Tab-separated table of C-alpha atoms in Angstrom:
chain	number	residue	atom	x	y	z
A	799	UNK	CA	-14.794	45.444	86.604
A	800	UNK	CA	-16.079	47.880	88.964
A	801	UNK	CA	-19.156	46.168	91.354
A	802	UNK	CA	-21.061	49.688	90.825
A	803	UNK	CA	-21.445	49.997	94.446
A	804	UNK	CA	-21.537	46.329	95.380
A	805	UNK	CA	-18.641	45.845	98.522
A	806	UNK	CA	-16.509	43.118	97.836
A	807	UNK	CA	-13.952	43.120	100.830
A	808	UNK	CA	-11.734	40.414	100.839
A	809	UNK	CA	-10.373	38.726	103.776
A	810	UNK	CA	-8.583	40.779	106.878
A	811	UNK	CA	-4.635	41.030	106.657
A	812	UNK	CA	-4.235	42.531	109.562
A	813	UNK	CA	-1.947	40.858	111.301
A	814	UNK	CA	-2.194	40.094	114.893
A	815	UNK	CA	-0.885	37.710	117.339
A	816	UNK	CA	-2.322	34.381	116.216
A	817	UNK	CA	-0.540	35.156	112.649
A	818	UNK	CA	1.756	36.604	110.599
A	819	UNK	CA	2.586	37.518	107.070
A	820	UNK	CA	5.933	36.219	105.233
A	821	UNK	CA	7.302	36.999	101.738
A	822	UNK	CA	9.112	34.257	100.739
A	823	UNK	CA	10.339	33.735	97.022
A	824	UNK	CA	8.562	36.956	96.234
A	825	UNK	CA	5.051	35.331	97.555
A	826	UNK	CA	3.174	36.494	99.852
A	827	UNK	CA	1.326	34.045	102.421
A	828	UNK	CA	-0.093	33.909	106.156
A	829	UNK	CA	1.004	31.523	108.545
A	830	UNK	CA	-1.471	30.854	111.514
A	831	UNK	CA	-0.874	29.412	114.583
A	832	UNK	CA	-3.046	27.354	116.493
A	833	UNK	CA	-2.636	26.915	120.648
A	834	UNK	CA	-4.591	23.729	121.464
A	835	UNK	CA	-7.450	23.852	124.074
A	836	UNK	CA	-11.347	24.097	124.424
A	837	UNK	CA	-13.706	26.634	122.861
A	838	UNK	CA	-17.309	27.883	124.096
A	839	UNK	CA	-19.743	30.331	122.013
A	840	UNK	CA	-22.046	30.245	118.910
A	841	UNK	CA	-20.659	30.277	115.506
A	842	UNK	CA	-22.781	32.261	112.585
A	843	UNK	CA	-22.307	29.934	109.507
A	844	UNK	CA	-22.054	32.385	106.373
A	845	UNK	CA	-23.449	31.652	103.336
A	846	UNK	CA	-23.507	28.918	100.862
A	847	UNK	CA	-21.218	29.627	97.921
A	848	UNK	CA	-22.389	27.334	95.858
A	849	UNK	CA	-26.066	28.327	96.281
A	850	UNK	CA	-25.006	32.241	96.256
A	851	UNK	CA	-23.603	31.774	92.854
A	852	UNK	CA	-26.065	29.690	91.394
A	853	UNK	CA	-28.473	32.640	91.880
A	854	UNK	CA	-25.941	35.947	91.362
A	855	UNK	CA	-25.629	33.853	87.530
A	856	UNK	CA	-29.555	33.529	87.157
A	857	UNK	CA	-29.973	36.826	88.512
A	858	UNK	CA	-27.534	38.261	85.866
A	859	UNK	CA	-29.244	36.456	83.171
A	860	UNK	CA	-32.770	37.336	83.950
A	861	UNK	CA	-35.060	39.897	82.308
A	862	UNK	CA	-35.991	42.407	85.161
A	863	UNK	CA	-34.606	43.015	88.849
A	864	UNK	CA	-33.663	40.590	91.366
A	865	UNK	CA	-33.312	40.856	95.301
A	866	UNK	CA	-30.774	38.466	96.666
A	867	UNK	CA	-30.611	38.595	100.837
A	868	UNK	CA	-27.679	36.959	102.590
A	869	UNK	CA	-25.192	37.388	99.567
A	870	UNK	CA	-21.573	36.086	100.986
A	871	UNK	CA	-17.992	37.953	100.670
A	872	UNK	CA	-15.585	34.988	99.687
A	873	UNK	CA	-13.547	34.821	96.399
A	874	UNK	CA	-16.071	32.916	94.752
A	875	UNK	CA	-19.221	35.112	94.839
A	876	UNK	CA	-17.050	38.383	94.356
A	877	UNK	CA	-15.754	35.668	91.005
A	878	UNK	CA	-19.624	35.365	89.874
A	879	UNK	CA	-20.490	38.845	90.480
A	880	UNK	CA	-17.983	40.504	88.400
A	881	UNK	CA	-18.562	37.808	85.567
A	882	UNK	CA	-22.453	38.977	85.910
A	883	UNK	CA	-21.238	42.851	85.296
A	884	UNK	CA	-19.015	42.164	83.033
A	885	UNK	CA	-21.887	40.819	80.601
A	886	UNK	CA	-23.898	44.240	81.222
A	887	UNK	CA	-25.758	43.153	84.270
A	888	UNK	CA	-26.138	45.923	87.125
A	889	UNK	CA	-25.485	45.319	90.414
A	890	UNK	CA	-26.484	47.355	93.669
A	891	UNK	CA	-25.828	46.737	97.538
A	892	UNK	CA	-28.576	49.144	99.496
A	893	UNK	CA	-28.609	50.201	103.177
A	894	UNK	CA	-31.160	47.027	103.238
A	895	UNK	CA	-27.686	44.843	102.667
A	896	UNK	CA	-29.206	43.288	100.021
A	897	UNK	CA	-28.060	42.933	96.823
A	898	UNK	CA	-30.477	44.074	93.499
A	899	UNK	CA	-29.174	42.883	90.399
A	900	UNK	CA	-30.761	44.446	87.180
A	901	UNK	CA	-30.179	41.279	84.503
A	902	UNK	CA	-29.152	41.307	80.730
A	903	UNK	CA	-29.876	39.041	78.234
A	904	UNK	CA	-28.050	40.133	76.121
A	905	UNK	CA	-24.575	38.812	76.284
A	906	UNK	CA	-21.284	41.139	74.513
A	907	UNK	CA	-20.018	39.124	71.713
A	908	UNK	CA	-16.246	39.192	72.484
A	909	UNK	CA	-15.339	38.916	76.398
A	910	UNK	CA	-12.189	38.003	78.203
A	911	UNK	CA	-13.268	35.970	81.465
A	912	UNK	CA	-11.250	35.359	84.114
A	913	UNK	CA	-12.450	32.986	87.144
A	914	UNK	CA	-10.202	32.778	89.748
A	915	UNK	CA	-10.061	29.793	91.126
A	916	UNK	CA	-13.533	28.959	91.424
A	917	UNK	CA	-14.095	25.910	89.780
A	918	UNK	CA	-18.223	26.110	89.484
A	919	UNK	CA	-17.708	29.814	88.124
A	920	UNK	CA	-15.625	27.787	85.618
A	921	UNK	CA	-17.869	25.529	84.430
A	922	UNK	CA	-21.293	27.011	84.627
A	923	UNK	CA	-19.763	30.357	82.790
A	924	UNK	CA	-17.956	28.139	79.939
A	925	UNK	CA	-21.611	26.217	79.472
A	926	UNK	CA	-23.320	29.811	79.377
A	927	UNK	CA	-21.600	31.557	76.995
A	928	UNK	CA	-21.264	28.624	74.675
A	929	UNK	CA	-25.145	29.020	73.978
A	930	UNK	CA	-24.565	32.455	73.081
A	931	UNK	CA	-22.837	33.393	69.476
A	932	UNK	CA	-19.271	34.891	69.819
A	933	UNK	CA	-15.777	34.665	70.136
A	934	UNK	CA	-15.073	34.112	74.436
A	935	UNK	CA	-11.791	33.607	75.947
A	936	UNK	CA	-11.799	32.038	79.851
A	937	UNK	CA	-8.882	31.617	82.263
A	938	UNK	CA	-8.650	31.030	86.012
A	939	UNK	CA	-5.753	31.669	87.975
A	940	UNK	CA	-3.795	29.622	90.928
A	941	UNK	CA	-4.348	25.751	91.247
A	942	UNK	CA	-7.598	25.977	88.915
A	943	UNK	CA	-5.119	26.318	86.173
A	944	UNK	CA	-3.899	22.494	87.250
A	945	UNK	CA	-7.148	21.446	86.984
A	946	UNK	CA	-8.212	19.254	84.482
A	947	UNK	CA	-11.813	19.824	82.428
A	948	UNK	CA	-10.985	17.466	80.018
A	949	UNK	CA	-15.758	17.116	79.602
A	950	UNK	CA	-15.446	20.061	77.567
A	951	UNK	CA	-13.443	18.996	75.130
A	952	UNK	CA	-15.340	15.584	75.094
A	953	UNK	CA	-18.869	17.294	75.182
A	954	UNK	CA	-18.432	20.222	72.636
A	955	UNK	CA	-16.653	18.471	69.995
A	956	UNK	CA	-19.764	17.605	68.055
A	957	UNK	CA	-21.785	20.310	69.234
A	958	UNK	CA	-21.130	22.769	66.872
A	959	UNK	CA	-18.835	25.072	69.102
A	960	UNK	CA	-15.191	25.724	67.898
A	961	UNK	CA	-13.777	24.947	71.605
A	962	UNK	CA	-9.868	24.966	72.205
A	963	UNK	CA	-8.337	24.168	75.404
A	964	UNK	CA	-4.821	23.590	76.752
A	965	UNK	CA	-4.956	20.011	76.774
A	966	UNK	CA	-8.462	20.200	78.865
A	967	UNK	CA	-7.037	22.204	80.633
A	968	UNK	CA	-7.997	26.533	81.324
A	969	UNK	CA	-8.058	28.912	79.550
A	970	UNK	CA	-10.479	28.437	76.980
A	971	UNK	CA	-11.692	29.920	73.793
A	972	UNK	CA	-14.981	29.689	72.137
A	973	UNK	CA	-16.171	30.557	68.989
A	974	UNK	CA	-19.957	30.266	67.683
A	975	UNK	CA	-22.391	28.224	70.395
A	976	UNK	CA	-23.954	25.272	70.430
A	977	UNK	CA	-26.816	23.738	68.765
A	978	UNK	CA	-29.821	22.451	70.579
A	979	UNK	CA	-29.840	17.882	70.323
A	980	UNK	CA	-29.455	15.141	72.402
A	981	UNK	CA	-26.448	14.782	73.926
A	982	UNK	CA	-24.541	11.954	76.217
A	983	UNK	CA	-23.363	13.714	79.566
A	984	UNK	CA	-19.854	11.406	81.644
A	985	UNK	CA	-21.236	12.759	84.942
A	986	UNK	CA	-18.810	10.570	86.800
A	987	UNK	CA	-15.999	13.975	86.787
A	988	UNK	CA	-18.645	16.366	88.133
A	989	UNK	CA	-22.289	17.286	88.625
A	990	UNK	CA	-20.675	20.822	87.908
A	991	UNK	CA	-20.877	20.169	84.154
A	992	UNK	CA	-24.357	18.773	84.183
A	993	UNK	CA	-25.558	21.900	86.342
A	994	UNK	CA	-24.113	24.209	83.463
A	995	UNK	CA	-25.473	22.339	80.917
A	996	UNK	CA	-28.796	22.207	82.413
A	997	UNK	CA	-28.920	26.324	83.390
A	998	UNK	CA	-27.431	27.120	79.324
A	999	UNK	CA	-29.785	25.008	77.077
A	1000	UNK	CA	-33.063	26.425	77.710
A	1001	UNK	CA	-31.653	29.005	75.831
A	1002	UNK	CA	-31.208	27.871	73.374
A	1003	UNK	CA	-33.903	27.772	70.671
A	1004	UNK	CA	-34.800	24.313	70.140
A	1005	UNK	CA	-35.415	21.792	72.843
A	1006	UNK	CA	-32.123	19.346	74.098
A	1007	UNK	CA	-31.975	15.973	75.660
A	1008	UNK	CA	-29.520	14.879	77.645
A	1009	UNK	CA	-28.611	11.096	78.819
A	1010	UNK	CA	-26.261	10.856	81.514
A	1011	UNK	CA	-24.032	8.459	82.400
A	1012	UNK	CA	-22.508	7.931	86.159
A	1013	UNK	CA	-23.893	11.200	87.797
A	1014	UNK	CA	-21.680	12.153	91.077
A	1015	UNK	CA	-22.743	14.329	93.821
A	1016	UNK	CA	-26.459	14.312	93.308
A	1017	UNK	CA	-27.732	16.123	95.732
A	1018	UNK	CA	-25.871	19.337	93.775
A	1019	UNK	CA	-28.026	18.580	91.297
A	1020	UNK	CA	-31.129	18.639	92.820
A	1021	UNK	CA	-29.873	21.959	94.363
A	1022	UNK	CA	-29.784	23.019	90.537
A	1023	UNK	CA	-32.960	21.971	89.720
A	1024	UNK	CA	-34.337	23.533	92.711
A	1025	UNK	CA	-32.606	27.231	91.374
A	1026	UNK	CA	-34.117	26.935	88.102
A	1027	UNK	CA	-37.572	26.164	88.713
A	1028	UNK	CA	-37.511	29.305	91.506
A	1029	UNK	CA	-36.557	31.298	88.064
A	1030	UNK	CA	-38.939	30.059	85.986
A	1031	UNK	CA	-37.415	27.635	84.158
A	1032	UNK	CA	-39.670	24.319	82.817
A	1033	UNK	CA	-37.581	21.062	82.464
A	1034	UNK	CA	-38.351	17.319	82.735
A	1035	UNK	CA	-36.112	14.634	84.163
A	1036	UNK	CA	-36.376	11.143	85.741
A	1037	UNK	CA	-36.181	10.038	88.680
A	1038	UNK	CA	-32.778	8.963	89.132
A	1039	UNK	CA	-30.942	12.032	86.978
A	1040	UNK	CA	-30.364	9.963	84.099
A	1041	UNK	CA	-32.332	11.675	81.369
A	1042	UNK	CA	-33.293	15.019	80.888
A	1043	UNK	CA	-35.431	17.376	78.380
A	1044	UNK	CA	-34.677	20.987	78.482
A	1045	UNK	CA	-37.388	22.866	76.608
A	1046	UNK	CA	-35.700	25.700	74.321
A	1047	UNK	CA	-36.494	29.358	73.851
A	1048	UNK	CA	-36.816	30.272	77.815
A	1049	UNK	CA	-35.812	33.325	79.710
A	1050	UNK	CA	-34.880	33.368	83.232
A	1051	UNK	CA	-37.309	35.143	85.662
A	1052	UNK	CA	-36.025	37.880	88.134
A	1053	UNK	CA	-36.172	35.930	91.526
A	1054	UNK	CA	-36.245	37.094	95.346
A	1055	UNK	CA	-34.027	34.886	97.091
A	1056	UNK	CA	-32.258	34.549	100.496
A	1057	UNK	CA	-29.197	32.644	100.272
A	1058	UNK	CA	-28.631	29.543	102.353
A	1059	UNK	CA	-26.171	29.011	105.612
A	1060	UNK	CA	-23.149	26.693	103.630
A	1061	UNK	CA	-23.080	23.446	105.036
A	1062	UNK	CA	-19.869	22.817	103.880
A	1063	UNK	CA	-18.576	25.672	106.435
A	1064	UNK	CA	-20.392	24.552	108.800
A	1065	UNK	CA	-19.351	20.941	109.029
A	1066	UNK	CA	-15.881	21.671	110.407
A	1067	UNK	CA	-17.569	23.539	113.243
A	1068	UNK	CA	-19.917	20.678	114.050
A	1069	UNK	CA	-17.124	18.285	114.094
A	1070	UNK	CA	-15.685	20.426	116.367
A	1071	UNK	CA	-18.675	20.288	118.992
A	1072	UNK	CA	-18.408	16.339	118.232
A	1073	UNK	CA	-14.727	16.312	119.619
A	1074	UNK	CA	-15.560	18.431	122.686
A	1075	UNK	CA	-15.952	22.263	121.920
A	1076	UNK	CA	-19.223	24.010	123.486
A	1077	UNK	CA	-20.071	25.246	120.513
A	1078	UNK	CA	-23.434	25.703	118.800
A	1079	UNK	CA	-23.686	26.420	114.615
A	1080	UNK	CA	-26.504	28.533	113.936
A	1081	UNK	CA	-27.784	29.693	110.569
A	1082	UNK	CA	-28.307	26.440	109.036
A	1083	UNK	CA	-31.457	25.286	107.314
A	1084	UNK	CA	-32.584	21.507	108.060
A	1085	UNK	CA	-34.588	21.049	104.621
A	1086	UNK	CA	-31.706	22.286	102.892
A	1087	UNK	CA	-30.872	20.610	99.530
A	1088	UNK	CA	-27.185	21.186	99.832
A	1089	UNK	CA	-24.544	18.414	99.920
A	1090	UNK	CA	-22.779	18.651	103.043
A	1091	UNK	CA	-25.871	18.156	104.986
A	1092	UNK	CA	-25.032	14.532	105.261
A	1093	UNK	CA	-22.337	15.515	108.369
A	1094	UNK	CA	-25.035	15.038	110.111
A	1095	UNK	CA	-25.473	11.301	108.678
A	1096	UNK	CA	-21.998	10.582	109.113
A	1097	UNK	CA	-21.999	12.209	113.009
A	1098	UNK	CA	-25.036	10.085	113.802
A	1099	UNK	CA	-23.106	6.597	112.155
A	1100	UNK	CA	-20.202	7.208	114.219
A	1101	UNK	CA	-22.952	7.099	117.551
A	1102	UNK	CA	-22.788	10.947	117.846
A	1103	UNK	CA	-26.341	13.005	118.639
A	1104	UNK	CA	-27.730	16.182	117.359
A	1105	UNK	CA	-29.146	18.610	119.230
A	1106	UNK	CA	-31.024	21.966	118.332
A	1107	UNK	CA	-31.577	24.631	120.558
A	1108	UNK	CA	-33.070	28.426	120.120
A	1109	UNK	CA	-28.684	28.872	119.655
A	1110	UNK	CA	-28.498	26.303	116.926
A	1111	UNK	CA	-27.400	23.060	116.512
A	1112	UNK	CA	-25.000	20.876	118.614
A	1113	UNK	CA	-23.280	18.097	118.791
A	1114	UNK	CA	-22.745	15.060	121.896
A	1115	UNK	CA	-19.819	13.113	120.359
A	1116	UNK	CA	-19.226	11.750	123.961
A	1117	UNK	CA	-20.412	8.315	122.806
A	1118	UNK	CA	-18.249	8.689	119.274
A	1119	UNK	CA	-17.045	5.416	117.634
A	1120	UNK	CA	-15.142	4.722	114.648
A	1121	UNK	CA	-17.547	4.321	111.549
A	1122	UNK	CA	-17.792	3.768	107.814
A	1123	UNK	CA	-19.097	6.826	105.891
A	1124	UNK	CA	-19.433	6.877	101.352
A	1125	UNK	CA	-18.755	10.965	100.834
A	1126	UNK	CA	-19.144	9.909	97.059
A	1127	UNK	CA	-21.757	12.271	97.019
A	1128	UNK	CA	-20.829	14.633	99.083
A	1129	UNK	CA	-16.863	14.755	98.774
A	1130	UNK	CA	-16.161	18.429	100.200
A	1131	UNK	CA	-17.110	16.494	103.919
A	1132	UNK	CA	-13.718	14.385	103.556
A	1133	UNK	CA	-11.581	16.976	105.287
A	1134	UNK	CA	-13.694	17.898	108.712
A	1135	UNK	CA	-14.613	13.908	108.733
A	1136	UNK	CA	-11.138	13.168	108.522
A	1137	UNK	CA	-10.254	15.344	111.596
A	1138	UNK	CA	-13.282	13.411	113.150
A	1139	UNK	CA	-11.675	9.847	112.470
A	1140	UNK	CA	-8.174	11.495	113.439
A	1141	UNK	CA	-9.616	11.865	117.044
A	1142	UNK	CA	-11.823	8.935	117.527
A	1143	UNK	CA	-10.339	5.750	118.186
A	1144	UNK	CA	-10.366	2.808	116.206
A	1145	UNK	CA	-10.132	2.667	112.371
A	1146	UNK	CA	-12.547	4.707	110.013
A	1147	UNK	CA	-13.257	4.014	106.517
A	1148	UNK	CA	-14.474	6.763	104.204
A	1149	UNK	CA	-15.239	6.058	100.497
A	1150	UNK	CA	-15.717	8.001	97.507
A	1151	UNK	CA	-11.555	9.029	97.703
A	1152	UNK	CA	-11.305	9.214	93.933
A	1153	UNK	CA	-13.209	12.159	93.754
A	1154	UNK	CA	-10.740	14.238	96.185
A	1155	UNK	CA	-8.043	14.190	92.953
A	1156	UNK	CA	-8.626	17.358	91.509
A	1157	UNK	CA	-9.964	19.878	94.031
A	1158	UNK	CA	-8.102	22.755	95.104
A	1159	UNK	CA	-5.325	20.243	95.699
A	1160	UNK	CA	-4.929	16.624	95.787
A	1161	UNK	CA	-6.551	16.484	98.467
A	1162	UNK	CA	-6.420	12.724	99.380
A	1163	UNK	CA	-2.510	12.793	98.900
A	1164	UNK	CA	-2.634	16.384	101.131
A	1165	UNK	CA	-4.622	14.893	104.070
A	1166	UNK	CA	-2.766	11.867	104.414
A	1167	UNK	CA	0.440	13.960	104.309
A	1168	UNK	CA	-0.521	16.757	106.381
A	1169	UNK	CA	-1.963	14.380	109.460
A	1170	UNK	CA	0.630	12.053	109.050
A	1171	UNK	CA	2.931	14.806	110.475
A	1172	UNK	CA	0.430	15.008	112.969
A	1173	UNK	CA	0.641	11.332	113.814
A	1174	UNK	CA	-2.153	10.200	112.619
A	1175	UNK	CA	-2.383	7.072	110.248
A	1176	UNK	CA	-3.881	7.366	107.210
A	1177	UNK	CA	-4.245	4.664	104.335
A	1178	UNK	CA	-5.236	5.039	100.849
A	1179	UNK	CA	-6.130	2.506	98.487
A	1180	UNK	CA	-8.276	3.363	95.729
A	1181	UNK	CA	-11.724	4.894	96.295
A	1182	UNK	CA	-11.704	4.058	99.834
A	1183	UNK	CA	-9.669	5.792	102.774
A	1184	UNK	CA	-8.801	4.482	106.345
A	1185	UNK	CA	-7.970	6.620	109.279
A	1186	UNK	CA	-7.150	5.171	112.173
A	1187	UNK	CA	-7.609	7.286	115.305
A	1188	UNK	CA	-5.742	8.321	118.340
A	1189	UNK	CA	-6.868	10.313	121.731
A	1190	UNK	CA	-4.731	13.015	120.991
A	1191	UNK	CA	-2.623	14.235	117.691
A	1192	UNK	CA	1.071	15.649	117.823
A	1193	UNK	CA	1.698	19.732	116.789
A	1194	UNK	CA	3.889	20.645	114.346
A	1195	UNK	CA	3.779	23.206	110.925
A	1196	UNK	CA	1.475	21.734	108.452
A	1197	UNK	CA	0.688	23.084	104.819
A	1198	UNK	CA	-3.135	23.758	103.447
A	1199	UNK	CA	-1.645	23.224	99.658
A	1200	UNK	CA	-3.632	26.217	99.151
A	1201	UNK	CA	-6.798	24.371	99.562
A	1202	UNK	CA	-9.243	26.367	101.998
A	1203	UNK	CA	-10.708	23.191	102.870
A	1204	UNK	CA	-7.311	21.602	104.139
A	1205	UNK	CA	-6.701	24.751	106.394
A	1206	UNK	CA	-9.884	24.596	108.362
A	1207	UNK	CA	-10.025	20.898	108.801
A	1208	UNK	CA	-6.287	21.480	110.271
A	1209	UNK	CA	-7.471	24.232	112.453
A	1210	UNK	CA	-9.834	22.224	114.574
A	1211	UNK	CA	-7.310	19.298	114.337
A	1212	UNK	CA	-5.308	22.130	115.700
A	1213	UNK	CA	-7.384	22.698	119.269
A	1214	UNK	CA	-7.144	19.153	120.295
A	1215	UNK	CA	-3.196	18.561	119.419
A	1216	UNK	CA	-0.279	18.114	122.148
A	1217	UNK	CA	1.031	21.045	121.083
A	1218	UNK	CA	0.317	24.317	118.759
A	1219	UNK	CA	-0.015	23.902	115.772
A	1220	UNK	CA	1.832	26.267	112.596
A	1221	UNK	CA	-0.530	26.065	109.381
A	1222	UNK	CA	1.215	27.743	105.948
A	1223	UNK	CA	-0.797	29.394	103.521
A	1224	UNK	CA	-3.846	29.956	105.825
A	1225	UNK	CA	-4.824	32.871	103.555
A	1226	UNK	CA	-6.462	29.719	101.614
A	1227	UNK	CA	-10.130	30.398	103.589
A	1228	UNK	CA	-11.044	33.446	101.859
A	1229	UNK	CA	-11.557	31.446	98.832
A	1230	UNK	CA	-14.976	30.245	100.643
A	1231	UNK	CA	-14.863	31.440	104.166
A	1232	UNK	CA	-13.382	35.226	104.777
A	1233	UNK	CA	-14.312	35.332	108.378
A	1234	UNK	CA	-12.777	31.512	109.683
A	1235	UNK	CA	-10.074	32.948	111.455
A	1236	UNK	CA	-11.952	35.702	112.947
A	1237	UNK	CA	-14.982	33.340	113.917
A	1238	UNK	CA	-12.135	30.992	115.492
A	1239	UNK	CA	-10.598	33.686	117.308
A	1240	UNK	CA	-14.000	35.126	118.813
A	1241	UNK	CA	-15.114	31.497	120.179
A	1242	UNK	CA	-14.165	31.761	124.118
A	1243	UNK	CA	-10.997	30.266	125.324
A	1244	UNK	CA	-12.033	27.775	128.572
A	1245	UNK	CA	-9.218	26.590	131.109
C-alpha cells in the first residue's frame, strides 16, 4: 500500500569504498568491510522500534488523529505503518516531520497481511485482528518464515477462532475472532504474545482474564502497559504480571507521542566507548521503560562507569573485568555484551541463552560461530553462555545470518581486531537500524 505521503526510504545502496554489492546465486547482498582502529564523535541513537510500533498500531486503531514525533525509517515501522493503512487508517508526514495518523476502527473483513520479518508486527497484528470478525490471511517473509509461533495454535484453539497455521509456523489464516474469558497465557516463548493479547481484548465486548505462566522479558511488558494507559485504555494486573483483567468494550484514544531513542541500538555503541572509542550516545532517555536499558547494569557489573555529559552518555571501561550478567530479560543485549566479554579478559558468563533460539537467527549457535573465527572462545551449555576474553581478536570474513543484530555486534568487534574485518549480508541493519553504517562511517578516524 501506498503511505499517502508518509516517506519510507529504506537503507542507502550506494556503494562506496567501505562496501560493495554481490549477486551471488541470483541474491543480492552487501558485504562491508571493517579496518580496525579508534573512533571519536557523538552518535544520534534513532528511535526505538519496538516503542514506534507499539504506538503507529494504537494510533491506527484509535478514534480521532494522532501526532507521533520521532517516528523511525527501519523495516519494521515502514512493516506497522503499511499494516495501519492497509486497515483504512490515514497516514500523513508534514513539513513538522511528524507523522499524523487519522485511526479506523473499523477493520475490512477480508485482508491479506504480510509482515516482513518483523516478528512483534507478527504477533501483535495476528492478536488484533483475531478480535475482529473475518476471514485474515498473514505471512512474513525471510527468516520469520523459520520462526516458530507454535502460542497461537496453543492459545486460540479453544477460543473460538478457526486458526490454521503451517505447523505453528507463518502464514496464518483466521476466520471469526475470539470470545472474551479467562484464559492461561505460556509467557515463557515471548512477552510478544502477552503484549498482543493485552492491546486486542479490550475490544472485545465482554471483560477477559488472563493467568500467566513464566512471563519473559518483563520489562517489554511494562513498556506495553505504559502504551496503553497513554491511549486510554483501563486494565488491572498484579504486581508480578501474573494475572490480568482487561475490561471489554474500550476504544483506543488518539495520543501525542514522541518516540523513544532504542536502547537496543544504542548498546552496541556504548560497548564500544567501554572498549576504548571516544564516543558519546546521545538521544537516550534514563527513565526509559525499555529492555536494553540494563547495558548499563551489565557495564557497571563488569567495573565499567557511566558518564553523562551535555553530549550524552559515556562510557570508562578502563577498569573492565570479566563479569556474570542474566539477559533473560533482556535477550536482544547478548550480541554487543558478547563483543564486550570477547575483549575483556578473563571468562564471562551470560545467562538467559535459551531465549537467543529463534530470533532472526540462532543466534547463540551464530555468535559462537562467527567469533570463533575471530578467535574468541565461546561455550554453550544450556541457558548459560561463557566467553572467555582476549586483548585483541583475529580479522577474517564473518556472516550476520541475516540477523541485524549479529552485524553490528561484529562491526565494533570489527574496530578492535588484528586485522579488517569482511562481514556478509550487512544489508541485515536496515531491518532496525538504516543509518549503522553511515553513523559508523561519520565517527572520526584517530591515529
Amino acid at each position: 500500500p501506498k503511505h499517502n505521503g508518509c516517506r519510507s526510504p529504506g537503507v542507502d545502496s550506494s556503494p562506496n569504498e567501505n562496501h560493495e554489492y554481490r549477486i551471488r546465486l541470483g541474491e543480492i547482498g552487501m558485504i562491508k568491510l571493517i579496518e580496525p582502529g579508534k573512533r571519536k564523535g557523538v552518535i544520534v541513537i534513532p528511535p526505538s522500534k519496538s516503542d514506534a510500533q507499539r504506538a503507529i498500531l494504537i494510533a491506527g486503531l484509535a478514534d480521532g488523529k494522532s501526532e507521533l514525533q520521532n517516528v523511525g525509517r527501519s523495516d519494521d515501522e515502514r512493516t506497522m505503518l503499511q499494516f495501519i493503512q492497509q486497515i483504512g487508517a490515514e497516514v500523513r508526514l508534514n513539513y513538522d516531520k511528524k507523522l499524523h495518523i487519522t485511526g479506523t476502527g473499523n477493520i475490512p473483513h477480508n485482508l491479506n497481511i504480510i509482515t516482513g520479518e518483523s516478528g512483534l508486527a507478527s504477533r501483535l497484528i495476528t492478536c488484533i485482528l483475531a478480535v475482529h470478525d473475518g476471514n485474515y490471511k498473514i505471512t512474513g517473509e525471510g527468516t520469520l518464515l523459520n520462526r516458530p509461533m507454535h502460542f497461537f495454535q496453543d492459545f486460540f484453539s479453544n477460543s473460538g477462532l478457526d486458526f490454521q497455521s503451517e505447523n505453528g509456523y507463518l502464514p496464518f489464516h483466521l476466520n471469526g475472532k475470539i470470545h472474551a474469558g479467562t484464559y492461561q497465557v505460556d509467557g515463557s516463548q515471548s512477552s510478544q504474545y502477552l503484549s498482543g493479547l493485552l492491546m486486542a481484548l479490550p475490544l472485545l465486548d465482554g471483560d477477559s482474564f488472563l493467568e500467566v505462566n513464566n512471563l519473559t522479558s518483563i520489562p517489554y511488558i511494562r513498556l506495553t502497559i505504559q502504551s496503553l494507559l497513554n491511549a486510554g485504555i483501563k486494565l488491572e494486573y498484579t504486581e508480578t504480571f501474573s494475572n490480568f483483567k482487561l475490561p471489554g468494550n474500550q476504544c483506543y484514544k488518539p495520543i501525542n507521542y514522541t518516540v523513544e531513542g532504542d536502547w537496543s541500538a544504542a548498546s552496541y555503541w556504548l560497548i564500544g566507548s567501554a572498549l576504548g572509542l571516544e564516543i558519546s550516545v546521545s538521544g537516550l532517555s534514563m527513565g526509559s521503560l525499555q529492555a536494553d536499558k540494563n547495558i548499563l547494569n551489565a557495564l557497571i557489573a563488569a567495573g565499567c562507569s557511566v558518564t553523562q555529559t551535555h553530549e550524552g552518555i559515556a562510557i570508562d571501561g578502563s577498569k573492565r573485568h570479566c563479569f556474570e550478567f542474566d539477559a533473560t530479560h533482556c535477550p536482544d543485549l547478548f550480541p554487543a555484551l558478547v563483543t564486550f566479554a570477547a575483549l575483556t579478559a578473563g571468562t564471562s558468563v551470560l545467562r538467559g541463552a535459551e531465549r537467543l533460539r529463534y530470533k532472526e537467527s540462532d543466534r547463540a549457535t551464530a555468535l559462537k560461530t562467527e567469533f570463533e573465527k575471530l578467535g574468541v572462545i565461546i561455550s554453550i551449555r544450556g541457558d548459560e553462555m561463557r566467553v572467555t576474553g582476549k586483548k585483541f581478536i583475529s580479522g577474517g570474513y564473518v556472516n550476520s545470518h541475516h540477523d541485524h543484530r549479529i552485524a553490528m555486534c561484529l562491526a565494533i568487534a570489527g574496530l578492535f581486531s588484528t586485522e579488517s574485518i569482511t562481514i556478509d549480508h550487512a544489508e541485515s541493519v536496515a531491518k532496525s537500524y538504516p543509518n549503522f553504517w553511515k553513523d559508523l562511517e561519520r565517527l572520526e578516524r584517530l591515529v
